[in-house]
Short mmCIF file of C-alpha atoms in Angstrom, two decimals:
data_model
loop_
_atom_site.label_atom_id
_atom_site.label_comp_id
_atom_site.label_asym_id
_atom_site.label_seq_id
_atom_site.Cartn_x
_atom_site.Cartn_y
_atom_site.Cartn_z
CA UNK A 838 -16.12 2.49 -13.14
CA UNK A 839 -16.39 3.41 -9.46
CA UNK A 840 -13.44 4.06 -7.52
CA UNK A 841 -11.31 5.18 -10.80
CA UNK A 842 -9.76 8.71 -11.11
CA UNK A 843 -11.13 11.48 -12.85
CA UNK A 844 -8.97 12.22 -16.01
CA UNK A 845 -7.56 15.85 -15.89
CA UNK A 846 -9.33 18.35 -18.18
CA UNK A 847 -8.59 17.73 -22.13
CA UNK A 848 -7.58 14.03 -21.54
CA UNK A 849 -10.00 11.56 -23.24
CA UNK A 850 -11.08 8.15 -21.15
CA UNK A 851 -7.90 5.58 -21.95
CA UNK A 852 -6.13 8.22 -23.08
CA UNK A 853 -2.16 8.03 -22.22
CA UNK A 854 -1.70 11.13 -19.43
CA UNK A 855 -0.64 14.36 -21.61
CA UNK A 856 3.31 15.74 -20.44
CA UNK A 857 1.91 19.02 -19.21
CA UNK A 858 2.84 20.98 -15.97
CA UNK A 859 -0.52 20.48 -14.17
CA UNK A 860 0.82 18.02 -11.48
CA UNK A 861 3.64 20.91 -10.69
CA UNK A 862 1.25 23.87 -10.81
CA UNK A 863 -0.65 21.89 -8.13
CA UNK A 864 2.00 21.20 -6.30
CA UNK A 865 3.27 25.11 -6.43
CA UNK A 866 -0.38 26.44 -5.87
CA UNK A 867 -0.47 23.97 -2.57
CA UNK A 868 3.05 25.01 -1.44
CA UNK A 869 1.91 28.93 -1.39
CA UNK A 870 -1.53 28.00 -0.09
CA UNK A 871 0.40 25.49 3.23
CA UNK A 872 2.61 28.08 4.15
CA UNK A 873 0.55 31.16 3.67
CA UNK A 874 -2.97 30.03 5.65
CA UNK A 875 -1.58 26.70 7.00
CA UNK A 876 -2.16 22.99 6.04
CA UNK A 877 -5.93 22.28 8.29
CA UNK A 878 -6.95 26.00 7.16
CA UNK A 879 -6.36 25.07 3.62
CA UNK A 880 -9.22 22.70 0.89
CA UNK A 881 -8.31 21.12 -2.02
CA UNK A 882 -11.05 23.14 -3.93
CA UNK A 883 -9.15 26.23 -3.08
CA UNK A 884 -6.01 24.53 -4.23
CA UNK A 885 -7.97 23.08 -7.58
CA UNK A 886 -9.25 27.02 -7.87
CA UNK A 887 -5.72 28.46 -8.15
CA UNK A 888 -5.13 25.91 -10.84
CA UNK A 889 -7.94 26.02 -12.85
CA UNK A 890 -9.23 22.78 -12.57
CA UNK A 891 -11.67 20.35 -10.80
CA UNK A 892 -11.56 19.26 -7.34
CA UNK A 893 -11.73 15.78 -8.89
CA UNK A 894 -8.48 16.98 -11.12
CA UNK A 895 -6.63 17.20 -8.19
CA UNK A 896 -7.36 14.53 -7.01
CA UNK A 897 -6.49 12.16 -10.12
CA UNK A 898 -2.69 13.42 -8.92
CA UNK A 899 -3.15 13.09 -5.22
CA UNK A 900 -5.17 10.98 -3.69
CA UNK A 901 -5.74 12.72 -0.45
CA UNK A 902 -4.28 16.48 0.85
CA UNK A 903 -2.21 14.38 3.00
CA UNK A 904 -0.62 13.00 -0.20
CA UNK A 905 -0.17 16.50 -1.72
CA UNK A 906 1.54 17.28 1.56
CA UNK A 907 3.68 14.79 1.51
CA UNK A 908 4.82 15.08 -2.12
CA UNK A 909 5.76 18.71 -1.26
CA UNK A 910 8.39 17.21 1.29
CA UNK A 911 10.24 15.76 -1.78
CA UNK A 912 10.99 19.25 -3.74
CA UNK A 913 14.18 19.89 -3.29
CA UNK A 914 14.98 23.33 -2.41
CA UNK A 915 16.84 25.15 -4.71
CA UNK A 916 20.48 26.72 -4.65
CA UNK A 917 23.65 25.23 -2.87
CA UNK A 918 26.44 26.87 -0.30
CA UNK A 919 29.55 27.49 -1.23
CA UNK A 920 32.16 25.49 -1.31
CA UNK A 921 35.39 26.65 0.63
CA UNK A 922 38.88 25.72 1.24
CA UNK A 923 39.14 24.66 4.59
CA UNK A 924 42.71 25.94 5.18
CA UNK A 925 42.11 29.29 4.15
CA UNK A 926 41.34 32.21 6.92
CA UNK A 927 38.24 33.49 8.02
CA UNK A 928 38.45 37.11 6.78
CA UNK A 929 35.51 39.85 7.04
CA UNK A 930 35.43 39.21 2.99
CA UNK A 931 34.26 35.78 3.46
CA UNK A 932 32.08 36.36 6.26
CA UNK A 933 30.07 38.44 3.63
CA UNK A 934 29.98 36.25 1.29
CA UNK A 935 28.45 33.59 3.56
CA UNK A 936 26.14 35.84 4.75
CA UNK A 937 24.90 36.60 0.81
CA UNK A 938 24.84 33.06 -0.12
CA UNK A 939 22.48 32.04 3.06
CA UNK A 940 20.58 35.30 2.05
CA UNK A 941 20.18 33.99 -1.67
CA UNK A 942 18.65 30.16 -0.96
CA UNK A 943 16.64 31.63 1.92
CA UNK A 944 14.95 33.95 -0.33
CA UNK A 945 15.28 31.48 -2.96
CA UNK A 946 13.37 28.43 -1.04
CA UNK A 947 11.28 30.65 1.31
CA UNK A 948 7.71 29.56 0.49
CA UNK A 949 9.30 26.02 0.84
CA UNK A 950 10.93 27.21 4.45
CA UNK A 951 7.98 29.22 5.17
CA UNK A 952 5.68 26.02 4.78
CA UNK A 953 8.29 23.48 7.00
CA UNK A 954 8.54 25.77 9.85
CA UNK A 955 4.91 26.39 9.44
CA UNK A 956 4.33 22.33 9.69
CA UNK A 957 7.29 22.01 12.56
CA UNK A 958 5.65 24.58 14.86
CA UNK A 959 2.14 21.49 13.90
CA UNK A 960 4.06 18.82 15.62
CA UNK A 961 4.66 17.51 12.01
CA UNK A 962 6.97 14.89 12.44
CA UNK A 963 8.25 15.19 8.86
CA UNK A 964 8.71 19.07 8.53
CA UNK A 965 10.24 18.81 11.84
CA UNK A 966 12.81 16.29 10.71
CA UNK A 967 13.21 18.67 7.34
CA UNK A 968 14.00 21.35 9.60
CA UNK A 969 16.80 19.50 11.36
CA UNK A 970 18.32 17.92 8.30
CA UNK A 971 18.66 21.50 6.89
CA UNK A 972 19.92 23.21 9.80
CA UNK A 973 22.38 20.07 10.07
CA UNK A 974 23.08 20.86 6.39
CA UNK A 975 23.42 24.36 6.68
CA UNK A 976 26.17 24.26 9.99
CA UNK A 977 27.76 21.38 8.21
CA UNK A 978 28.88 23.54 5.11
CA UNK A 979 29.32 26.27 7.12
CA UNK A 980 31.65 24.89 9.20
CA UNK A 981 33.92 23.97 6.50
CA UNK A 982 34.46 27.32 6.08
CA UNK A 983 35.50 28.04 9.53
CA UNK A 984 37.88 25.40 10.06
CA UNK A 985 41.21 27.62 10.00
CA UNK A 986 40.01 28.97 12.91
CA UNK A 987 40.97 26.13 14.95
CA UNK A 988 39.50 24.69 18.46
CA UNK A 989 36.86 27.63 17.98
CA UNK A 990 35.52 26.77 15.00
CA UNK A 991 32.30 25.28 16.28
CA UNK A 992 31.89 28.11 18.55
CA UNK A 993 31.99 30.86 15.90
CA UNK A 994 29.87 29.25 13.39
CA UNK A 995 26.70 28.92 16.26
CA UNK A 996 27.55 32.89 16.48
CA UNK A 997 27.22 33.03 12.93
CA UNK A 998 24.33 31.47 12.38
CA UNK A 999 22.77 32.66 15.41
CA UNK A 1000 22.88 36.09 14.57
CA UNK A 1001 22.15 35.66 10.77
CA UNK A 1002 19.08 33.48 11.95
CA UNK A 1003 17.99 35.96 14.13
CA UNK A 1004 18.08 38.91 11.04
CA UNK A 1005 16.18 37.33 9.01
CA UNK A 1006 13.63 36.00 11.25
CA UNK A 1007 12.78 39.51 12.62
CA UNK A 1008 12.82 40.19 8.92
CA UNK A 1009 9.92 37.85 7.74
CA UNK A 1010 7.74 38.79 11.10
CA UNK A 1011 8.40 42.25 9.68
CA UNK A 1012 7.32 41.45 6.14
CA UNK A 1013 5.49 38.40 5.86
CA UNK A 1014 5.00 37.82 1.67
CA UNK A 1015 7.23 40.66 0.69
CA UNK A 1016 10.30 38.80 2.51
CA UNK A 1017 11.68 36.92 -0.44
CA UNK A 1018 12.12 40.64 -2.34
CA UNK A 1019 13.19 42.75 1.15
CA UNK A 1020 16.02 40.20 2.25
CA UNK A 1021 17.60 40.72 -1.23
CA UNK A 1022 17.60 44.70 -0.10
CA UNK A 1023 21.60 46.03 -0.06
CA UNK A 1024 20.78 47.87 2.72
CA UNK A 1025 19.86 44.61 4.16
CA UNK A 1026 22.19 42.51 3.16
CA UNK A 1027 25.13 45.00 4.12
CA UNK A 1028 23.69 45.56 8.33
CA UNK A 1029 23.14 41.64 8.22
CA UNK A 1030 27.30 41.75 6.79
CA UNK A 1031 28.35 44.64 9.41
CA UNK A 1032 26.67 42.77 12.31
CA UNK A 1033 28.59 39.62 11.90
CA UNK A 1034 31.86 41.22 10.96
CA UNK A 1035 31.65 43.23 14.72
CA UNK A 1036 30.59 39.68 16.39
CA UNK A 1037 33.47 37.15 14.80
CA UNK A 1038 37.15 37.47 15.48
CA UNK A 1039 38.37 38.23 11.77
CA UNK A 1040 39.87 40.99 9.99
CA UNK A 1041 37.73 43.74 8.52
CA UNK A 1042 40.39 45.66 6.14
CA UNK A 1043 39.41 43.54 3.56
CA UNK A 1044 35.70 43.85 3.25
CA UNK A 1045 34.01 46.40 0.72
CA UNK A 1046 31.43 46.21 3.43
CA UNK A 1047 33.41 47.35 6.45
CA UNK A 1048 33.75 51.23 7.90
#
């Protein structure tokens, strides 16, 4: 009948939809495609291609690219910050480990970054929202662990995430695809440590990462 969706490959007319992963390989194969060469500069036949299926099997998920688009905006990304005691002090040891675990999800989630900043930088009122929430997110849980140190707490964690932004940014510019492997570096990870350790107030002695 006209106007009715394509059945996926392998699924007869009537036939219930099978429980196989071809409405998340689309949605992975989209998510690399957006963020690599951009959401105009990408077709759904390219998309389909990655997949192995039809244009019109792409379709039978997502109506339009917009749609694919927009179901992308509901993946959440994956990892979570950790949790810290509020009352406890801000030494060079937890410094580091803040600057691992925003290390970890950003390599983690960066085809999913990757694509939001991609859309922000669009005028895409959605990514650019994303953005904000997860910057909001991001200072919000990082503040907690700054709280002991008192009236400048707000102040240090903008240094913070200032200067870790600003690492890992020049990182990605630097190596584009290969980012999610090169952040994860030691060498890395340790001048990303040393550089906030010399720019917040704390003390170094005990960090394995100090000297």
């Amino acid at each position: 009948m006209a106007g009715e969706r394509e059945p996926p490959a392998g699924q007869a007319p009537g036939e219930a939809a099978p429980r196989d992963d071809t409405r998340a390989r689309i949605l992975a194969a989209a998510m690399e495609a957006f963020a690599r060469d951009g959401f105009d500069a990408t077709s759904v036949r390219s998309i389909a291609r990655r997949c192995g299926i039809s244009d019109a099997g792409v379709f039978y998920y997502f109506p339009t690219k917009r749609h694919l688009l927009e179901a992308l905006w509901n993946e959440a990304p994956a990892g979570s910050f950790p949790v810290g005691d509020p009352a406890a002090p801000l030494t060079a040891e937890r410094l580091a480990e803040l600057v691992r675990a925003t290390i970890h999800i950003s390599a983690e989630n960066f085809t999913y970054l990757r694509l939001v900043a991609r859309q922000a930088l669009a005028s895409d009122e959605t990514a650019i929202a994303l953005r904000n929430a997860s910057r909001a997110r991001w200072r919000t849980a990082l503040a907690r662990h700054f709280q002991a140190a008192g009236p400048r707490a707000a102040e240090l964690v903008e240094t913070f995430a200032a200067a870790v932004t600003g690492y890992l940014l020049r990182l990605e510019m630097e190596t584009g695809d290969a980012y999610p492997e090169a952040v994860r570096d030691d060498a890395f990870q340790e001048r990303v440590i040393r550089a906030v350790q010399r720019l917040l107030p704390v003390d170094r002695a005990d960090s394995p990462a100090a000297g």
